[in-house]
Amino acid sequence: MSLVEMRKPFVAIVGAGQVGATSAQRILEKGLSDVVLFDVVEGMPQGKALDLMEAAPIEGHDRRIVGTNDYRDIEGAEIVVVTAGLPRKPGMSREDLLSLNAKIISDVCSNVKKYAGQAKVMIVTNPLDIMTYLAYKILGFPDSRVFGMAGVLDAARMRFFIAERLGIVPREVEAVVLGGHGDLMVPVSSHLKASGKPVKAAMAAGELSQIEKRTQDGGAEIVALLKTGSAFYAPASSVCEMVKAILKDERKVLPACAYTRGEYGIRDIYFGVPAELGKNGVEKVIEISLEPEEKKGLLLSAEKVKQGVEELTRLGIL
Ligand code: TXD
């Protein structure tokens, strides 16, 4: 039985590190739901939860957060966000993290299955597409209830880069970034818009391809600057955006790491595609028109994700 009383629907976050704690902060301060913050490190989630509660009188929200080291407290969660794992160090690829984080995801998901069997589960841990697939296998939940966060972040980075280049506010830019959350992700520039107007034809090709490359390397750019740890402010905003779409049943189409069944010619892997998010999690995978180069890029990226999944089998994890 759950040890804490939370107002439903509530969100549980497993991994109270940089992304986990910042996501909790955003969820609370936007008034979206109460939060249970879990970590294996004793005292740390309790300390961060207390600190966040002490900000409530100033921030003016009426939400509640509880920190815990006991999985029983996630019982009844509507959404479990999994940010447990090691972040990249400079020079480390997301794939280097594979075997280290696979053990953590296996442990976390066994507990989520045991204590929050009805929840929707959002994976954040890298390498994202592979960890989401592993989580799906361990959880045994319908695929609509297991998905990953990456595309919202990658698209937000591109939106910012374009806005900066055009001298407009970032929210005026619409971008779609699909594929695996790795160096082969596909910024879909044919769908890029600024203040509602297509950008591709209006920008020099060389300039646009530089922004595409910077988007693909967006995570590494921050890792190199920070020296320890990886990005967390924009990732937490992205988590929050997806949590909101689900809690409020917005049926909003966002790029998400979802299970594929032949969409875009890709099958049986978790992969970044446009997904309609609502109360059931991934309500639908949406197919948008792609230019031949974009389609080719997507297939290449899918190949890389498949190799990662095969690596899980080779390592005896799957
Ligand atoms: O777009 C995306 N999907 C990403 C992914 C954007 C940013 C960060 N991305 C990945 O998220 C990153 O590469 C890492 O794999 C995760 C978490 O990144 P974060 O920056 O939050 O890492 P921290 O600060 O090290 O926090 C990880 C926490 C830390 O508090 C550990 O004690 C905890 O995870 N941890 C665990 N919690 C529960 N259970 C287990 N087994 C466990 N092991 C570690």
mmCIF file of C-alpha atoms in Angstrom, residues 41-201:
data_model
loop_
_atom_site.group_PDB
_atom_site.id
_atom_site.type_symbol
_atom_site.label_atom_id
_atom_site.label_comp_id
_atom_site.label_asym_id
_atom_site.label_seq_id
_atom_site.Cartn_x
_atom_site.Cartn_y
_atom_site.Cartn_z
ATOM 1 C CA VAL A 41 20.263 8.024 -2.763
ATOM 2 C CA GLU A 42 19.034 8.382 0.808
ATOM 3 C CA GLY A 43 17.867 11.822 1.883
ATOM 4 C CA MET A 44 18.476 13.486 -1.480
ATOM 5 C CA PRO A 45 14.925 13.307 -2.937
ATOM 6 C CA GLN A 46 13.536 14.222 0.511
ATOM 7 C CA GLY A 47 15.860 17.234 0.658
ATOM 8 C CA LYS A 48 14.990 18.424 -2.834
ATOM 9 C CA ALA A 49 11.262 17.927 -2.199
ATOM 10 C CA LEU A 50 11.451 19.936 1.027
ATOM 11 C CA ASP A 51 13.389 22.695 -0.727
ATOM 12 C CA LEU A 52 10.764 22.810 -3.504
ATOM 13 C CA MET A 53 7.924 22.925 -0.938
ATOM 14 C CA GLU A 54 9.624 25.826 0.804
ATOM 15 C CA ALA A 55 9.487 27.726 -2.507
ATOM 16 C CA ALA A 56 5.699 27.194 -2.739
ATOM 17 C CA PRO A 57 4.676 30.213 -0.610
ATOM 18 C CA ILE A 58 6.676 32.470 -2.926
ATOM 19 C CA GLU A 59 5.822 30.738 -6.187
ATOM 20 C CA GLY A 60 2.197 30.727 -5.128
ATOM 21 C CA HIS A 61 1.283 27.211 -6.260
ATOM 22 C CA ASP A 62 -0.737 24.791 -4.128
ATOM 23 C CA ARG A 63 0.917 21.589 -5.305
ATOM 24 C CA ARG A 64 2.684 19.088 -3.093
ATOM 25 C CA ILE A 65 5.871 17.092 -3.596
ATOM 26 C CA VAL A 66 7.150 14.196 -1.492
ATOM 27 C CA GLY A 67 10.661 12.765 -1.733
ATOM 28 C CA THR A 68 11.182 9.051 -1.116
ATOM 29 C CA ASN A 69 13.482 6.036 -1.336
ATOM 30 C CA ASP A 70 10.538 3.641 -1.135
ATOM 31 C CA TYR A 71 8.939 2.399 -4.369
ATOM 32 C CA ARG A 72 5.639 1.853 -2.562
ATOM 33 C CA ASP A 73 5.114 5.613 -2.774
ATOM 34 C CA ILE A 74 4.745 5.567 -6.575
ATOM 35 C CA GLU A 75 1.599 3.452 -6.297
ATOM 36 C CA GLY A 76 -1.340 5.092 -8.056
ATOM 37 C CA ALA A 77 0.796 7.406 -10.219
ATOM 38 C CA GLU A 78 -0.828 8.440 -13.493
ATOM 39 C CA ILE A 79 2.542 8.984 -15.185
ATOM 40 C CA VAL A 80 5.962 7.695 -14.121
ATOM 41 C CA VAL A 81 8.830 9.702 -15.597
ATOM 42 C CA VAL A 82 12.100 7.746 -15.552
ATOM 43 C CA THR A 83 15.209 9.912 -15.428
ATOM 44 C CA ALA A 84 17.327 7.443 -13.441
ATOM 45 C CA GLY A 85 20.718 6.788 -14.934
ATOM 46 C CA LEU A 86 24.096 8.197 -15.644
ATOM 47 C CA PRO A 87 24.464 11.252 -17.863
ATOM 48 C CA ARG A 88 27.166 11.580 -20.523
ATOM 49 C CA LYS A 89 30.676 12.750 -19.750
ATOM 50 C CA PRO A 90 32.569 14.864 -22.315
ATOM 51 C CA GLY A 91 33.527 12.737 -25.331
ATOM 52 C CA MET A 92 31.104 9.972 -24.357
ATOM 53 C CA SER A 93 28.452 8.993 -26.908
ATOM 54 C CA ARG A 94 24.908 8.200 -25.839
ATOM 55 C CA GLU A 95 25.612 4.574 -26.840
ATOM 56 C CA ASP A 96 28.527 4.364 -24.379
ATOM 57 C CA LEU A 97 25.918 4.690 -21.700
ATOM 58 C CA LEU A 98 24.052 1.640 -22.952
ATOM 59 C CA SER A 99 25.131 -1.183 -20.669
ATOM 60 C CA LEU A 100 25.451 1.040 -17.588
ATOM 61 C CA ASN A 101 21.978 2.501 -17.924
ATOM 62 C CA ALA A 102 20.371 -0.762 -19.090
ATOM 63 C CA LYS A 103 20.962 -2.233 -15.626
ATOM 64 C CA ILE A 104 19.389 0.808 -13.989
ATOM 65 C CA ILE A 105 16.370 0.788 -16.349
ATOM 66 C CA SER A 106 15.835 -2.937 -15.730
ATOM 67 C CA ASP A 107 15.792 -2.381 -11.981
ATOM 68 C CA VAL A 108 13.565 0.709 -12.156
ATOM 69 C CA CYS A 109 11.060 -0.851 -14.565
ATOM 70 C CA SER A 110 10.703 -4.044 -12.521
ATOM 71 C CA ASN A 111 9.671 -1.817 -9.628
ATOM 72 C CA VAL A 112 7.379 0.352 -11.754
ATOM 73 C CA LYS A 113 5.656 -2.812 -13.007
ATOM 74 C CA LYS A 114 5.224 -4.019 -9.437
ATOM 75 C CA TYR A 115 4.025 -0.784 -7.865
ATOM 76 C CA ALA A 116 2.494 1.302 -10.660
ATOM 77 C CA GLY A 117 1.130 -1.250 -13.117
ATOM 78 C CA GLN A 118 -1.524 1.125 -14.506
ATOM 79 C CA ALA A 119 0.768 4.089 -15.152
ATOM 80 C CA LYS A 120 1.933 5.622 -18.383
ATOM 81 C CA VAL A 121 5.739 5.487 -18.395
ATOM 82 C CA MET A 122 7.916 8.168 -19.967
ATOM 83 C CA ILE A 123 11.575 7.218 -20.374
ATOM 84 C CA VAL A 124 14.176 9.992 -20.437
ATOM 85 C CA THR A 125 17.364 8.007 -19.752
ATOM 86 C CA ASN A 126 19.892 7.668 -22.597
ATOM 87 C CA PRO A 127 20.463 6.046 -25.005
ATOM 88 C CA LEU A 128 16.831 7.002 -25.259
ATOM 89 C CA ASP A 129 15.346 4.843 -28.020
ATOM 90 C CA ILE A 130 17.070 1.718 -26.749
ATOM 91 C CA MET A 131 16.205 2.316 -23.101
ATOM 92 C CA THR A 132 12.564 2.913 -24.066
ATOM 93 C CA TYR A 133 12.507 -0.402 -25.950
ATOM 94 C CA LEU A 134 14.078 -2.166 -22.963
ATOM 95 C CA ALA A 135 11.539 -0.554 -20.619
ATOM 96 C CA TYR A 136 8.678 -1.731 -22.879
ATOM 97 C CA LYS A 137 9.992 -5.295 -22.763
ATOM 98 C CA ILE A 138 10.438 -5.305 -18.992
ATOM 99 C CA LEU A 139 7.177 -3.542 -18.179
ATOM 100 C CA GLY A 140 5.016 -5.667 -20.499
ATOM 101 C CA PHE A 141 2.541 -2.745 -20.711
ATOM 102 C CA PRO A 142 0.656 -1.912 -23.936
ATOM 103 C CA ASP A 143 3.029 0.091 -26.145
ATOM 104 C CA SER A 144 0.717 3.138 -25.959
ATOM 105 C CA ARG A 145 1.648 3.431 -22.265
ATOM 106 C CA VAL A 146 5.416 3.352 -22.788
ATOM 107 C CA PHE A 147 7.216 6.128 -24.664
ATOM 108 C CA GLY A 148 10.271 8.330 -24.517
ATOM 109 C CA MET A 149 11.089 12.027 -24.467
ATOM 110 C CA ALA A 150 13.628 13.451 -26.923
ATOM 111 C CA GLY A 151 12.008 14.986 -30.005
ATOM 112 C CA VAL A 152 10.391 17.849 -28.098
ATOM 113 C CA LEU A 153 13.850 18.775 -26.818
ATOM 114 C CA ASP A 154 15.634 18.385 -30.148
ATOM 115 C CA ALA A 155 12.934 20.445 -31.878
ATOM 116 C CA ALA A 156 13.117 23.117 -29.153
ATOM 117 C CA ARG A 157 16.847 23.441 -29.726
ATOM 118 C CA MET A 158 16.291 23.882 -33.439
ATOM 119 C CA ARG A 159 13.498 26.388 -32.786
ATOM 120 C CA PHE A 160 15.848 28.448 -30.644
ATOM 121 C CA PHE A 161 18.694 28.359 -33.204
ATOM 122 C CA ILE A 162 16.366 29.468 -36.014
ATOM 123 C CA ALA A 163 14.791 32.184 -33.872
ATOM 124 C CA GLU A 164 18.208 33.492 -32.923
ATOM 125 C CA ARG A 165 19.260 33.580 -36.578
ATOM 126 C CA LEU A 166 16.050 35.350 -37.706
ATOM 127 C CA GLY A 167 15.869 37.670 -34.706
ATOM 128 C CA ILE A 168 12.386 36.562 -33.654
ATOM 129 C CA VAL A 169 11.053 35.046 -30.422
ATOM 130 C CA PRO A 170 11.606 31.265 -30.172
ATOM 131 C CA ARG A 171 7.925 30.419 -29.690
ATOM 132 C CA GLU A 172 7.234 31.787 -33.187
ATOM 133 C CA VAL A 173 9.270 28.957 -34.708
ATOM 134 C CA GLU A 174 7.796 25.519 -35.407
ATOM 135 C CA ALA A 175 10.181 22.628 -35.970
ATOM 136 C CA VAL A 176 9.976 18.875 -36.260
ATOM 137 C CA VAL A 177 12.932 16.642 -35.394
ATOM 138 C CA LEU A 178 12.413 12.917 -35.874
ATOM 139 C CA GLY A 179 14.396 9.691 -35.664
ATOM 140 C CA GLY A 180 16.634 8.282 -32.984
ATOM 141 C CA HIS A 181 17.913 10.603 -30.263
ATOM 142 C CA GLY A 182 21.481 10.428 -31.544
ATOM 143 C CA ASP A 183 23.807 11.994 -34.065
ATOM 144 C CA LEU A 184 21.604 10.688 -36.894
ATOM 145 C CA MET A 185 18.421 12.413 -35.723
ATOM 146 C CA VAL A 186 16.578 14.075 -38.613
ATOM 147 C CA PRO A 187 15.717 17.779 -38.427
ATOM 148 C CA VAL A 188 12.767 17.849 -40.840
ATOM 149 C CA SER A 189 13.462 21.237 -42.383
ATOM 150 C CA SER A 190 10.690 20.888 -44.954
ATOM 151 C CA HIS A 191 8.262 21.428 -42.027
ATOM 152 C CA LEU A 192 10.209 24.290 -40.453
ATOM 153 C CA LYS A 193 8.125 27.466 -40.045
ATOM 154 C CA ALA A 194 8.752 30.936 -38.656
ATOM 155 C CA SER A 195 5.667 33.028 -37.825
ATOM 156 C CA GLY A 196 3.657 30.500 -39.835
ATOM 157 C CA LYS A 197 5.783 30.777 -42.982
ATOM 158 C CA PRO A 198 8.104 28.072 -44.390
ATOM 159 C CA VAL A 199 11.766 28.741 -43.618
ATOM 160 C CA LYS A 200 13.558 26.337 -45.926
ATOM 161 C CA ALA A 201 13.147 28.286 -49.173
#
